[in-house]
Amino acid sequence: KTQWYGGETFPVVDMRWIDKQYYFDLMKYAGLPTNQDAMDDSFITSSNFWSAKTAKHNYFTVEDESDNMFEIFRNFATRSKEQGFINVISQSYMLKDYMAYNADMFETDAKAIPCIVADYVRTGRNTILRLILMMSTFPVAITTLIKELALMGIKVYDLKKQLWYEIYRCYADVEALSLLPEDYKEAVEAASELFLSRFIEKGIKIGIDLINEKDVYNAKLGKIEHTYFISNQEFMDTCVYELKSAGYITEDEKGDENYLGSELSGHIYQKYLPGQFFTFSGKYYEMRYLTADNHVLVRRAADHITGRPTYRQIREYILTGSKLSDGIGACQDVSGMKIMHEYADIKVNTPGYYKMNKYEDFATAKEVLFEGEKSGIPQRRYYNKEILRIDLPDAEGKFNDSVRYTITTLLNEVFKTIFAENSHYIVAVTDESFAEKKEYKPLTYSIDAEGTVLNKNSIYIIEDSQLDLGLMVAVERNWQRILGIITDYLNWHMDTLELSLNPPEEPKPPVKFEEPAENTEEEPKPEKKKGFIRRLIDKIKNLFKRKKKKGKEEEAENPVDPADEISVVPEGENPDEPEGETPVEPADETTGEPAEGEAVPAEPAENTEEEPK
């Protein structure tokens, strides 16, 4: 009985459906009864990783969904009480061979390369975005708003103006925010007269009038409450749209829609792009597009399972403005390495993706580009978004452009393992103007600047989300550990590469000198000497095997004295029997003496002539 687990990496449910179409051949090959009931009992698939039950003995086949084979092994090793076999199927990722080579270390400590969970962050940006979503859905009581602002450390004195100031900070560009007064109350007052520049470009003015007020009767409390709400449709379509959930739906042949799951609208295109195949709950689907009513339309694709294709998105990050954070501890110098927090305006373009048979197979990768201004992937824009900038030390001139780009590439590959399913929303980018883009684009994402200066010796860590997910904070907190993983990987890689280029000489076996034999034929083994009694018994047996001659006349012509015959037999010899003798009656078995008139044949010599009597 075997169990196959995999929900988001490989369509195990669809594979079971395909296998049952060939159940006869499969069951015959396995030596099991050739019926589907036996297949159901012996071969089990599940898309739920956490449904594995504890048993005395288990045989598991598990998909490596976290790109960390020993973390998967550790989880399923607890499911067997006495004996278990775990077969982990891993797709291609950078640390796979490194982990397999150091299997002894990872079997001892599966957390040597951990799966890091995003840190919980209660930033002001997340709080305001949540309040915007609430006010655009239903009227929010003044008491609730005051409580939320208090958790941000804001003392309320003019709620509407303060709310607009915080909303303005989320959607205004860095340059406009830098013009506000440093004093909080003066900045609140100045912002109340300003409009969001991103809407001014469209000819729409959105200012403090975005926030509406009204009194609503609260039936639960039995009193009237003063509430605030947002009803501007342009603002909701542009800003609130990406904060709402988008449901995955699939259409069947009858035109009915089946709900699969949901995700934030602003997180869809970071994971899947039109035309890509992906697995959801153990079933295979093809991504179509995001509909106007906030649904992700997908199509069943079980008949298109031909392998395990992987994809690399082509992303272009453009900084349109940035400034250093003035928060306490926002800029640090750690042994020559500078870690700085910045606020930046970012544009994200996704012109296409690479389709690959394996994640590292750049030679046969197919580039898929989206053409057309309206049919392309919508541009994502983040205003006043916090990012992390890292300047590595010069290291006596050894830190050049190639080293910086290599470290950036390795960071993205390590993110794939340590952040698993969240790796789509955290990226490391750096300037690539020193080399041809075609050479490096498949390896990582690119970054450029418009209206600002890009530090060409820096590595930027960016969260590709309107929300603060806590991934950037996790990178900063585990920065030394991440660099340690990269260093250890590079040491192993260089040693392995050197060993493959210059393999050690195989030790030669020692030379053995053997004297040639004079002749190739095998020498006959010396016959084992027989005792007197044994020879006598053999001779008596040979008498019965002799062929009978014509008459008894020849027997009388040459009588032989038995006593003389026996006395002339030398010890250790076994002579051949003479030809022409006539068999006689055997000796008396009781006495062992020859019978009366019995002739015992003489024993011939080694030569062919007869011995004289």
Coordinates of C-alpha atoms in Angstrom, one line a residue:
K1 CA 0.0 0.0 0.0
T2 CA 1.5 3.3 -1.2
Q3 CA 0.4 6.9 -0.6
W4 CA 1.2 9.8 -3.0
Y5 CA 0.9 13.3 -1.6
G6 CA 1.1 16.5 -3.6
G7 CA -1.3 19.5 -3.9
E8 CA 0.3 22.5 -5.5
T9 CA 3.3 21.0 -7.3
F10 CA 2.0 18.1 -9.3
P11 CA -1.5 17.0 -10.2
V12 CA -1.6 13.7 -8.2
V13 CA -5.5 13.5 -8.4
D14 CA -5.4 13.8 -12.2
M15 CA -2.6 11.3 -12.4
R16 CA -4.7 8.8 -10.5
W17 CA -7.5 9.3 -13.0
I18 CA -5.0 8.6 -15.8
D19 CA -3.5 5.6 -14.2
K20 CA -6.9 4.0 -13.7
Q21 CA -7.3 3.9 -17.4
Y22 CA -4.3 1.6 -17.6
Y23 CA -5.1 -0.3 -14.4
F24 CA -4.8 -3.8 -16.0
D25 CA -1.3 -3.4 -17.1
L26 CA -0.2 -1.6 -13.9
M27 CA -1.7 -4.2 -11.6
K28 CA -0.3 -7.0 -13.7
Y29 CA 3.2 -5.5 -13.5
A30 CA 2.9 -5.1 -9.8
G31 CA 1.7 -8.7 -9.4
L32 CA -1.6 -7.7 -7.8
P33 CA -5.2 -8.7 -8.7
T34 CA -6.1 -7.0 -12.0
N35 CA -9.2 -5.1 -10.9
Q36 CA -9.8 -1.4 -10.0
D37 CA -10.8 -2.2 -6.4
A38 CA -7.4 -3.7 -5.7
M39 CA -5.9 -0.5 -7.2
D40 CA -7.9 1.7 -4.9
D41 CA -6.7 -0.3 -1.9
S42 CA -3.1 -0.4 -2.9
F43 CA -2.5 3.1 -4.5
I44 CA -3.8 6.2 -2.7
T45 CA -3.3 9.8 -3.7
S46 CA -4.1 12.9 -1.7
S47 CA -3.7 16.7 -2.3
N48 CA -3.8 17.4 1.4
F49 CA -0.3 17.2 3.0
W50 CA -1.7 17.2 6.5
S51 CA -4.1 14.2 6.0
A52 CA -1.3 11.6 6.4
K53 CA -2.2 9.3 9.3
T54 CA 0.1 7.7 11.7
A55 CA 0.6 3.9 11.1
K56 CA 2.9 1.1 12.1
H57 CA 4.4 0.9 8.6
N58 CA 4.1 3.4 5.7
Y59 CA 5.3 3.8 2.2
F60 CA 5.1 7.5 1.1
T61 CA 5.7 9.3 -2.1
V62 CA 5.8 13.0 -1.5
E63 CA 6.1 16.0 -3.8
D64 CA 8.7 18.6 -2.6
E65 CA 6.4 21.6 -2.5
S66 CA 8.6 23.8 -0.3
D67 CA 11.8 23.2 -2.4
N68 CA 13.4 21.8 0.7
M69 CA 13.5 18.1 0.5
F70 CA 14.7 17.4 4.1
E71 CA 12.0 19.6 5.6
I72 CA 9.4 17.5 3.8
F73 CA 11.3 14.3 4.9
R74 CA 11.2 15.6 8.5
N75 CA 7.5 16.2 8.4
F76 CA 6.6 12.8 7.0
A77 CA 9.1 10.9 9.2
T78 CA 6.7 11.3 12.1
R79 CA 3.9 9.4 10.4
S80 CA 5.5 5.9 10.9
K81 CA 5.7 4.3 14.3
E82 CA 8.1 1.4 13.5
Q83 CA 9.2 1.5 9.9
G84 CA 8.6 3.8 7.0
F85 CA 9.9 4.5 3.5
I86 CA 9.7 8.1 2.2
N87 CA 10.3 8.8 -1.5
V88 CA 10.6 12.6 -2.0
I89 CA 10.2 13.9 -5.6
S90 CA 12.0 17.2 -6.0
Q91 CA 11.9 19.6 -8.9
S92 CA 15.0 21.5 -9.9
Y93 CA 16.2 24.3 -7.6
M94 CA 19.6 25.6 -6.8
L95 CA 20.1 24.1 -3.4
K96 CA 18.9 20.6 -4.4
D97 CA 22.2 19.0 -5.3
Y98 CA 24.0 20.8 -2.5
M99 CA 21.5 19.3 0.1
A100 CA 21.7 15.8 -1.5
Y101 CA 25.5 15.9 -1.4
N102 CA 25.4 16.8 2.3
A103 CA 22.6 14.4 3.2
D104 CA 24.3 13.3 6.4
M105 CA 24.3 16.8 7.8
F106 CA 20.7 17.5 6.8
E107 CA 19.5 14.1 8.2
T108 CA 20.9 15.1 11.5
D109 CA 19.6 18.7 11.3
A110 CA 16.8 19.2 8.9
K111 CA 16.7 22.9 9.9
A112 CA 20.2 23.7 8.6
I113 CA 18.4 25.4 5.7
P114 CA 15.1 26.4 7.3
C115 CA 11.7 27.4 5.9
I116 CA 11.3 31.0 7.2
V117 CA 7.8 32.3 7.9
A118 CA 7.2 36.0 7.2
D119 CA 7.5 38.1 10.3
Y120 CA 4.3 39.7 11.6
V121 CA 4.3 43.4 11.0
R122 CA 1.8 45.9 12.2
T123 CA 2.8 48.8 10.1
G124 CA 0.8 52.0 9.7
R125 CA 0.5 51.2 6.0
N126 CA -1.2 47.8 6.7
T127 CA -3.6 49.4 9.2
I128 CA -4.6 52.2 6.9
L129 CA -5.1 49.9 3.9
R130 CA -7.4 47.7 6.1
L131 CA -9.4 50.8 7.2
I132 CA -9.7 51.8 3.5
L133 CA -11.1 48.4 2.7
M134 CA -13.5 48.5 5.6
M135 CA -14.8 52.0 4.8
S136 CA -15.3 51.1 1.1
T137 CA -17.4 48.1 2.1
F138 CA -19.6 49.5 5.0
P139 CA -19.7 52.5 7.2
V140 CA -17.2 52.3 10.1
A141 CA -18.0 53.7 13.5
I142 CA -15.9 56.5 14.8
T143 CA -15.0 54.5 17.9
T144 CA -13.5 51.8 15.8
L145 CA -11.4 54.3 13.8
I146 CA -10.1 56.0 16.9
K147 CA -9.1 52.7 18.4
E148 CA -7.2 51.7 15.2
L149 CA -5.3 55.0 15.0
A150 CA -4.4 54.7 18.7
L151 CA -2.7 51.4 18.0
M152 CA -0.6 53.3 15.5
G153 CA 0.4 55.7 18.2
I154 CA -1.8 58.5 16.8
K155 CA -3.7 60.7 19.2
V156 CA -7.0 61.8 17.4
Y157 CA -8.0 65.5 17.4
D158 CA -9.5 65.9 13.9
L159 CA -10.4 62.4 12.7
K160 CA -11.3 63.2 9.1
K161 CA -8.1 65.2 8.4
Q162 CA -6.0 62.7 10.1
L163 CA -7.5 59.9 8.2
W164 CA -7.0 61.7 4.9
Y165 CA -3.3 62.4 5.8
E166 CA -2.7 58.7 6.4
I167 CA -4.4 57.8 3.2
Y168 CA -2.4 60.4 1.4
R169 CA 0.8 58.9 2.7
C170 CA -0.1 55.5 1.2
Y171 CA -0.9 56.8 -2.3
A172 CA 1.2 60.0 -2.7
D173 CA 4.6 59.9 -4.3
V174 CA 7.8 60.4 -2.3
E175 CA 8.6 63.8 -3.8
A176 CA 5.2 65.2 -2.7
L177 CA 5.5 63.8 0.8
S178 CA 9.0 65.3 1.1
L179 CA 7.4 68.8 0.7
L180 CA 5.2 68.4 3.7
P181 CA 6.2 70.1 7.0
E182 CA 8.0 68.0 9.5
D183 CA 5.6 68.9 12.3
Y184 CA 2.7 66.4 12.4
K185 CA -0.1 68.8 12.9
E186 CA 1.2 71.2 10.2
A187 CA 1.6 68.3 7.8
V188 CA -2.0 67.1 8.5
E189 CA -3.3 70.6 7.8
A190 CA -1.2 71.0 4.6
A191 CA -2.3 67.5 3.3
S192 CA -6.0 68.4 3.7
E193 CA -5.6 70.8 0.8
L194 CA -3.8 68.4 -1.5
F195 CA -4.9 65.9 -4.2
L196 CA -3.5 62.5 -5.2
S197 CA -1.2 63.1 -8.2
R198 CA -1.9 59.7 -9.8
F199 CA -5.6 60.7 -10.3
I200 CA -4.7 64.2 -11.5
E201 CA -3.1 62.6 -14.5
K202 CA -6.5 61.1 -15.4
G203 CA -8.2 64.5 -14.9
I204 CA -9.8 63.4 -11.6
K205 CA -9.3 65.2 -8.3
I206 CA -9.4 63.0 -5.2
G207 CA -8.8 64.8 -1.9
I208 CA -10.2 64.9 1.6
D209 CA -13.7 64.8 0.1
L210 CA -13.0 61.1 -0.5
I211 CA -14.1 60.5 3.1
N212 CA -17.8 60.8 3.7
E213 CA -19.7 61.0 7.0
K214 CA -23.1 59.9 8.2
D215 CA -25.1 58.9 11.3
V216 CA -26.2 55.2 11.4
Y217 CA -28.4 53.5 13.9
N218 CA -26.6 50.6 15.6
A219 CA -29.3 48.0 16.4
K220 CA -26.9 46.0 18.5
L221 CA -26.1 48.9 20.8
G222 CA -29.4 50.5 20.4
K223 CA -28.1 54.0 19.6
I224 CA -27.0 56.2 16.7
E225 CA -23.3 56.2 15.8
H226 CA -21.3 58.6 13.7
T227 CA -19.6 56.7 10.9
Y228 CA -17.2 57.2 8.0
F229 CA -17.2 55.6 4.6
I230 CA -15.7 55.8 1.0
S231 CA -18.0 55.7 -2.0
N232 CA -15.8 57.2 -4.8
Q233 CA -15.9 54.6 -7.6
E234 CA -12.7 55.8 -9.3
F235 CA -10.7 55.4 -6.1
M236 CA -12.2 52.0 -5.4
D237 CA -11.5 50.7 -8.9
T238 CA -7.9 51.9 -8.8
C239 CA -6.8 51.4 -5.2
V240 CA -9.3 49.2 -3.4
Y241 CA -9.6 46.7 -6.3
E242 CA -6.2 45.1 -5.5
L243 CA -7.0 44.7 -1.8
K244 CA -10.1 42.5 -2.5
S245 CA -10.1 38.8 -2.9
A246 CA -10.2 37.2 -6.4
G247 CA -11.7 33.8 -6.6
Y248 CA -10.4 31.0 -8.9
I249 CA -13.3 29.7 -11.0
T250 CA -13.4 27.1 -13.7
E251 CA -16.0 26.6 -16.4
D252 CA -17.3 23.2 -17.3
E253 CA -18.9 22.1 -20.6
K254 CA -22.3 23.2 -19.3
G255 CA -21.2 26.7 -18.7
D256 CA -21.4 26.4 -14.9
E257 CA -18.8 28.1 -12.8
N258 CA -17.0 26.1 -10.0
Y259 CA -15.3 27.9 -7.2
L260 CA -11.8 26.7 -6.3
G261 CA -10.3 29.2 -3.9
S262 CA -9.3 32.8 -3.6
E263 CA -6.3 35.1 -3.4
L264 CA -5.8 38.9 -3.2
S265 CA -6.3 40.5 -6.6
G266 CA -2.9 42.3 -6.2
H267 CA -1.1 39.0 -5.8
I268 CA -2.4 37.0 -8.8
Y269 CA 0.0 38.0 -11.5
Q270 CA 3.1 37.5 -9.3
K271 CA 2.3 33.8 -9.3
Y272 CA 0.5 32.9 -12.5
L273 CA 0.4 34.5 -16.0
P274 CA -2.0 33.7 -18.9
G275 CA -1.0 30.5 -20.7
Q276 CA 0.8 28.9 -17.8
F277 CA -0.2 25.6 -16.4
F278 CA -0.4 25.1 -12.6
T279 CA -1.7 22.7 -10.0
F280 CA -4.5 23.6 -7.6
S281 CA -5.6 21.0 -5.0
G282 CA -4.1 18.1 -7.0
K283 CA -5.7 19.0 -10.3
Y284 CA -4.1 20.5 -13.4
Y285 CA -5.3 23.9 -14.8
E286 CA -4.4 26.5 -17.4
M287 CA -4.4 30.2 -16.4
R288 CA -6.6 32.3 -18.6
Y289 CA -7.0 35.9 -17.2
L290 CA -8.4 38.0 -14.4
T291 CA -12.0 39.1 -15.2
A292 CA -13.5 42.5 -14.6
D293 CA -15.7 41.1 -11.8
N294 CA -12.6 40.1 -9.8
H295 CA -12.4 36.4 -10.8
V296 CA -9.5 34.3 -12.0
L297 CA -10.7 32.3 -14.9
V298 CA -8.9 28.9 -15.3
R299 CA -9.5 25.9 -17.5
R300 CA -9.1 22.2 -16.7
A301 CA -6.0 20.7 -18.4
A302 CA -5.7 17.1 -17.3
D303 CA -5.1 16.0 -20.9
H304 CA -2.1 18.3 -21.2
I305 CA 0.1 16.6 -18.5
T306 CA 3.2 15.9 -20.5
G307 CA 5.9 16.7 -17.9
R308 CA 6.8 19.2 -15.2
P309 CA 7.2 22.5 -16.9
T310 CA 8.5 25.5 -14.8
Y311 CA 8.3 29.2 -15.5
R312 CA 10.5 32.3 -14.8
Q313 CA 8.8 35.6 -14.9
I314 CA 10.3 38.6 -16.7
R315 CA 9.9 41.6 -14.4
E316 CA 11.1 45.1 -14.8
Y317 CA 11.3 47.2 -11.6
I318 CA 11.5 51.0 -12.1
L319 CA 12.2 53.4 -9.3
T320 CA 10.6 56.8 -9.9
G321 CA 11.7 58.3 -6.6
S322 CA 13.3 57.3 -3.3
K323 CA 14.5 58.8 0.0
L324 CA 16.2 57.4 3.1
S325 CA 14.0 56.6 6.0
D326 CA 14.3 58.9 9.0
G327 CA 13.2 56.2 11.5
I328 CA 15.4 55.3 14.5
G329 CA 17.9 52.5 13.5
A330 CA 16.9 52.7 9.8
C331 CA 20.5 53.0 8.6
Q332 CA 23.2 50.7 10.0
D333 CA 26.8 49.9 9.2
V334 CA 27.8 46.4 10.0
S335 CA 31.5 45.8 9.5
G336 CA 31.5 47.9 6.3
M337 CA 28.2 46.5 5.0
K338 CA 25.5 49.2 5.0
I339 CA 21.8 48.2 5.5
M340 CA 19.5 51.1 4.8
H341 CA 15.7 51.5 4.8
E342 CA 14.3 53.6 2.0
Y343 CA 10.9 54.7 0.8
A344 CA 10.4 54.5 -2.9
D345 CA 7.9 54.8 -5.7
I346 CA 8.0 51.7 -7.8
K347 CA 6.5 50.6 -11.2
V348 CA 6.5 46.9 -12.0
N349 CA 6.1 45.7 -15.6
T350 CA 5.7 42.0 -16.6
P351 CA 6.3 41.8 -20.3
G352 CA 6.3 37.9 -20.3
Y353 CA 7.9 34.8 -19.0
Y354 CA 10.2 31.9 -19.9
K355 CA 8.8 28.4 -20.2
M356 CA 11.3 25.7 -19.3
N357 CA 11.5 22.0 -19.0
K358 CA 13.7 22.4 -16.0
Y359 CA 14.2 25.4 -13.8
E360 CA 17.9 25.7 -14.8
D361 CA 17.3 24.7 -18.5
F362 CA 18.1 28.1 -20.2
A363 CA 19.3 26.5 -23.4
T364 CA 15.9 25.2 -24.4
A365 CA 13.8 27.9 -22.7
K366 CA 11.0 29.5 -24.7
E367 CA 10.4 33.2 -24.3
V368 CA 6.7 34.1 -24.2
L369 CA 5.9 37.9 -24.5
F370 CA 2.6 39.7 -24.2
E371 CA 2.0 42.2 -26.9
G372 CA -0.5 45.1 -27.0
E373 CA -1.0 47.9 -24.6
K374 CA -4.4 46.7 -23.4
S375 CA -3.8 42.9 -23.7
G376 CA -0.7 43.0 -21.6
I377 CA -0.3 42.4 -17.9
P378 CA -1.4 45.4 -15.9
Q379 CA 1.3 47.5 -14.5
R380 CA 1.6 47.4 -10.7
R381 CA 2.4 50.7 -8.9
Y382 CA 3.5 51.2 -5.3
Y383 CA 3.8 54.7 -3.7
N384 CA 6.0 55.4 -0.7
K385 CA 6.7 51.7 -0.3
E386 CA 9.4 50.7 2.1
I387 CA 12.4 48.8 0.6
L388 CA 15.8 47.6 1.8
R389 CA 19.0 48.7 0.3
I390 CA 22.2 46.8 1.0
D391 CA 25.7 48.1 0.1
L392 CA 28.3 45.4 0.5
P393 CA 31.9 46.3 1.5
D394 CA 34.5 46.8 -1.2
A395 CA 36.7 44.0 0.1
E396 CA 40.0 45.6 -1.2
G397 CA 38.6 46.0 -4.7
K398 CA 37.3 42.4 -5.1
F399 CA 33.7 43.4 -5.0
N400 CA 33.1 44.1 -8.7
D401 CA 29.9 44.1 -10.8
S402 CA 30.1 40.4 -11.6
V403 CA 30.3 39.5 -7.9
R404 CA 27.4 41.8 -7.0
Y405 CA 25.3 40.3 -9.7
T406 CA 26.2 36.8 -8.7
I407 CA 25.2 37.4 -5.1
T408 CA 21.9 39.0 -6.2
T409 CA 21.1 35.9 -8.4
L410 CA 22.0 33.5 -5.5
L411 CA 19.7 35.5 -3.1
N412 CA 16.7 35.0 -5.4
E413 CA 17.4 31.3 -5.6
V414 CA 17.8 31.0 -1.8
F415 CA 14.5 32.9 -1.4
K416 CA 12.8 30.1 -3.4
T417 CA 13.8 27.6 -0.7
I418 CA 13.5 29.5 2.6
F419 CA 10.3 31.4 1.7
A420 CA 8.7 28.6 -0.4
E421 CA 5.2 29.6 -1.6
N422 CA 5.8 33.3 -0.6
S423 CA 9.0 33.6 -2.7
H424 CA 6.9 35.2 -5.6
Y425 CA 6.5 38.3 -3.5
I426 CA 10.1 39.0 -2.4
V427 CA 12.9 39.8 -4.9
A428 CA 16.5 40.9 -4.9
V429 CA 17.5 43.2 -7.8
T430 CA 20.6 45.2 -8.7
D431 CA 21.8 47.3 -11.6
E432 CA 22.7 45.4 -14.7
S433 CA 23.8 48.1 -17.1
F434 CA 27.3 46.7 -17.1
A435 CA 26.3 43.7 -19.1
E436 CA 24.0 42.8 -22.0
K437 CA 20.5 42.3 -20.7
K438 CA 19.9 39.2 -22.9
E439 CA 22.7 37.4 -21.1
Y440 CA 21.3 38.0 -17.6
K441 CA 17.6 38.4 -17.9
P442 CA 16.6 34.8 -17.4
L443 CA 18.6 34.7 -14.1
T444 CA 16.9 37.5 -12.2
Y445 CA 14.7 40.5 -12.5
S446 CA 16.0 43.9 -13.7
I447 CA 15.8 47.3 -12.1
D448 CA 16.1 50.8 -13.5
A449 CA 15.4 54.4 -12.5
E450 CA 13.3 57.2 -13.8
G451 CA 13.6 60.7 -12.4
T452 CA 16.0 59.5 -9.6
V453 CA 19.5 58.1 -9.3
L454 CA 20.0 54.4 -8.9
N455 CA 22.9 53.3 -6.7
K456 CA 24.8 50.9 -9.0
N457 CA 26.7 49.3 -6.2
S458 CA 23.6 48.4 -4.2
I459 CA 21.4 45.3 -3.9
Y460 CA 17.7 46.2 -3.4
I461 CA 15.3 43.9 -1.6
I462 CA 11.7 44.7 -2.6
E463 CA 8.3 43.2 -1.5
D464 CA 6.2 43.0 -4.6
S465 CA 2.9 43.7 -2.8
Q466 CA 0.8 46.7 -1.8
L467 CA 0.7 45.3 1.7
D468 CA 3.7 45.0 4.0
L469 CA 4.0 41.2 4.1
G470 CA 6.9 40.9 6.6
L471 CA 9.2 39.2 4.1
M472 CA 11.6 42.1 3.9
V473 CA 11.8 42.2 7.7
A474 CA 12.5 38.4 7.7
V475 CA 15.3 39.0 5.2
E476 CA 16.8 41.7 7.4
R477 CA 16.6 39.6 10.6
N478 CA 18.1 36.5 8.9
W479 CA 20.6 38.3 6.7
Q480 CA 23.7 36.8 8.2
R481 CA 22.2 33.3 8.1
I482 CA 21.3 33.8 4.4
L483 CA 24.8 34.9 3.6
G484 CA 26.1 31.9 5.4
I485 CA 24.0 29.6 3.3
I486 CA 25.3 31.3 0.1
T487 CA 28.9 31.1 1.3
D488 CA 28.7 27.4 2.1
Y489 CA 27.0 26.7 -1.2
L490 CA 29.7 28.5 -3.1
N491 CA 32.5 26.6 -1.3
W492 CA 30.8 23.3 -2.1
H493 CA 30.2 24.4 -5.7
M494 CA 33.8 25.4 -6.3
D495 CA 35.2 22.2 -4.7
T496 CA 32.8 20.1 -6.8
L497 CA 33.6 22.0 -10.0
E498 CA 37.4 21.6 -9.3
L499 CA 37.0 17.9 -8.7
S500 CA 35.0 17.4 -11.9
L501 CA 37.6 19.3 -14.0
N502 CA 40.6 17.7 -12.4
P503 CA 39.5 14.3 -11.1
P504 CA 42.1 12.4 -9.0
E505 CA 44.0 9.6 -10.6
E506 CA 42.5 6.2 -9.8
P507 CA 44.9 4.0 -7.9
K508 CA 46.5 1.3 -10.0
P509 CA 46.2 -2.3 -8.9
P510 CA 49.4 -4.0 -7.8
V511 CA 51.2 -5.9 -10.5
K512 CA 51.3 -9.7 -9.9
F513 CA 54.1 -11.7 -11.5
E514 CA 53.1 -15.3 -12.2
E515 CA 55.4 -17.9 -13.6
P516 CA 54.0 -19.4 -16.8
A517 CA 53.2 -23.1 -16.6
E518 CA 55.3 -25.4 -18.8
N519 CA 52.2 -26.9 -20.4
T520 CA 48.6 -25.6 -20.4
E521 CA 47.1 -28.9 -19.7
E522 CA 46.1 -29.6 -16.1
E523 CA 48.2 -32.1 -14.3
P524 CA 46.2 -35.2 -13.3
K525 CA 45.6 -35.4 -9.6
P526 CA 47.4 -38.3 -8.0
E527 CA 45.1 -41.2 -7.2
K528 CA 44.5 -41.9 -3.6
K529 CA 46.1 -45.2 -2.5
K530 CA 43.7 -47.9 -1.5
G531 CA 44.2 -50.5 1.2
F532 CA 44.5 -54.2 0.6
I533 CA 40.9 -55.1 1.6
R534 CA 39.5 -52.3 -0.6
R535 CA 41.5 -53.5 -3.6
L536 CA 40.2 -57.1 -3.0
I537 CA 36.6 -55.9 -2.9
D538 CA 37.0 -53.9 -6.1
K539 CA 38.5 -56.9 -7.8
I540 CA 35.6 -59.1 -6.7
K541 CA 33.2 -56.6 -8.1
N542 CA 35.0 -56.4 -11.4
L543 CA 34.6 -60.2 -11.8
F544 CA 30.8 -59.7 -12.2
K545 CA 31.2 -57.1 -14.9
R546 CA 33.3 -59.2 -17.2
K547 CA 31.8 -60.4 -20.4
K548 CA 31.2 -64.1 -20.8
K549 CA 33.4 -66.0 -23.2
K550 CA 32.4 -69.0 -25.4
G551 CA 33.1 -72.0 -23.2
K552 CA 34.6 -73.4 -20.1
E553 CA 37.5 -75.0 -22.0
E554 CA 39.5 -71.8 -21.8
E555 CA 39.0 -71.6 -18.1
A556 CA 40.6 -75.0 -17.6
E557 CA 43.5 -74.3 -19.8
N558 CA 45.0 -71.6 -17.6
P559 CA 44.2 -72.2 -14.0
V560 CA 45.5 -69.7 -11.5
D561 CA 46.4 -70.2 -7.9
P562 CA 44.4 -67.5 -5.9
A563 CA 47.0 -67.3 -3.2
D564 CA 49.8 -66.6 -5.7
E565 CA 47.6 -64.0 -7.4
I566 CA 47.0 -62.0 -4.3
S567 CA 50.5 -62.1 -3.1
V568 CA 51.9 -60.4 -6.2
V569 CA 49.7 -57.4 -6.1
P570 CA 51.9 -54.4 -5.1
E571 CA 50.3 -52.0 -2.7
G572 CA 48.8 -48.8 -4.2
E573 CA 48.3 -50.1 -7.7
N574 CA 45.0 -50.6 -9.5
P575 CA 45.8 -52.5 -12.7
D576 CA 43.5 -52.9 -15.6
E577 CA 41.7 -56.1 -16.0
P578 CA 43.1 -58.6 -18.5
E579 CA 41.1 -59.3 -21.6
G580 CA 39.8 -62.7 -22.5
E581 CA 39.2 -64.0 -19.0
T582 CA 36.1 -66.1 -18.3
P583 CA 34.1 -65.3 -15.2
V584 CA 34.0 -67.9 -12.5
E585 CA 31.8 -68.3 -9.4
P586 CA 32.4 -65.9 -6.7
A587 CA 34.2 -66.8 -3.5
D588 CA 32.5 -67.9 -0.4
E589 CA 31.1 -64.8 1.3
T590 CA 31.3 -66.3 4.7
T591 CA 35.0 -67.3 4.7
G592 CA 36.3 -64.9 2.1
E593 CA 38.3 -67.8 0.4
P594 CA 37.9 -68.8 -3.2
A595 CA 35.6 -71.7 -3.9
E596 CA 36.9 -75.1 -5.0
G597 CA 38.0 -75.1 -8.6
E598 CA 37.8 -71.2 -8.8
A599 CA 40.4 -69.5 -10.8
V600 CA 41.5 -66.1 -9.8
P601 CA 42.9 -64.1 -12.8
A602 CA 46.4 -62.8 -12.6
E603 CA 46.9 -59.0 -12.3
P604 CA 48.5 -57.6 -15.5
A605 CA 51.6 -55.5 -15.4
E606 CA 51.8 -51.9 -16.5
N607 CA 53.0 -53.0 -20.0
T608 CA 50.8 -54.8 -22.4
E609 CA 52.7 -58.1 -22.2
E610 CA 51.7 -60.8 -19.8
E611 CA 53.8 -61.5 -16.8
P612 CA 55.4 -64.9 -16.5
K613 CA 53.8 -67.2 -14.0

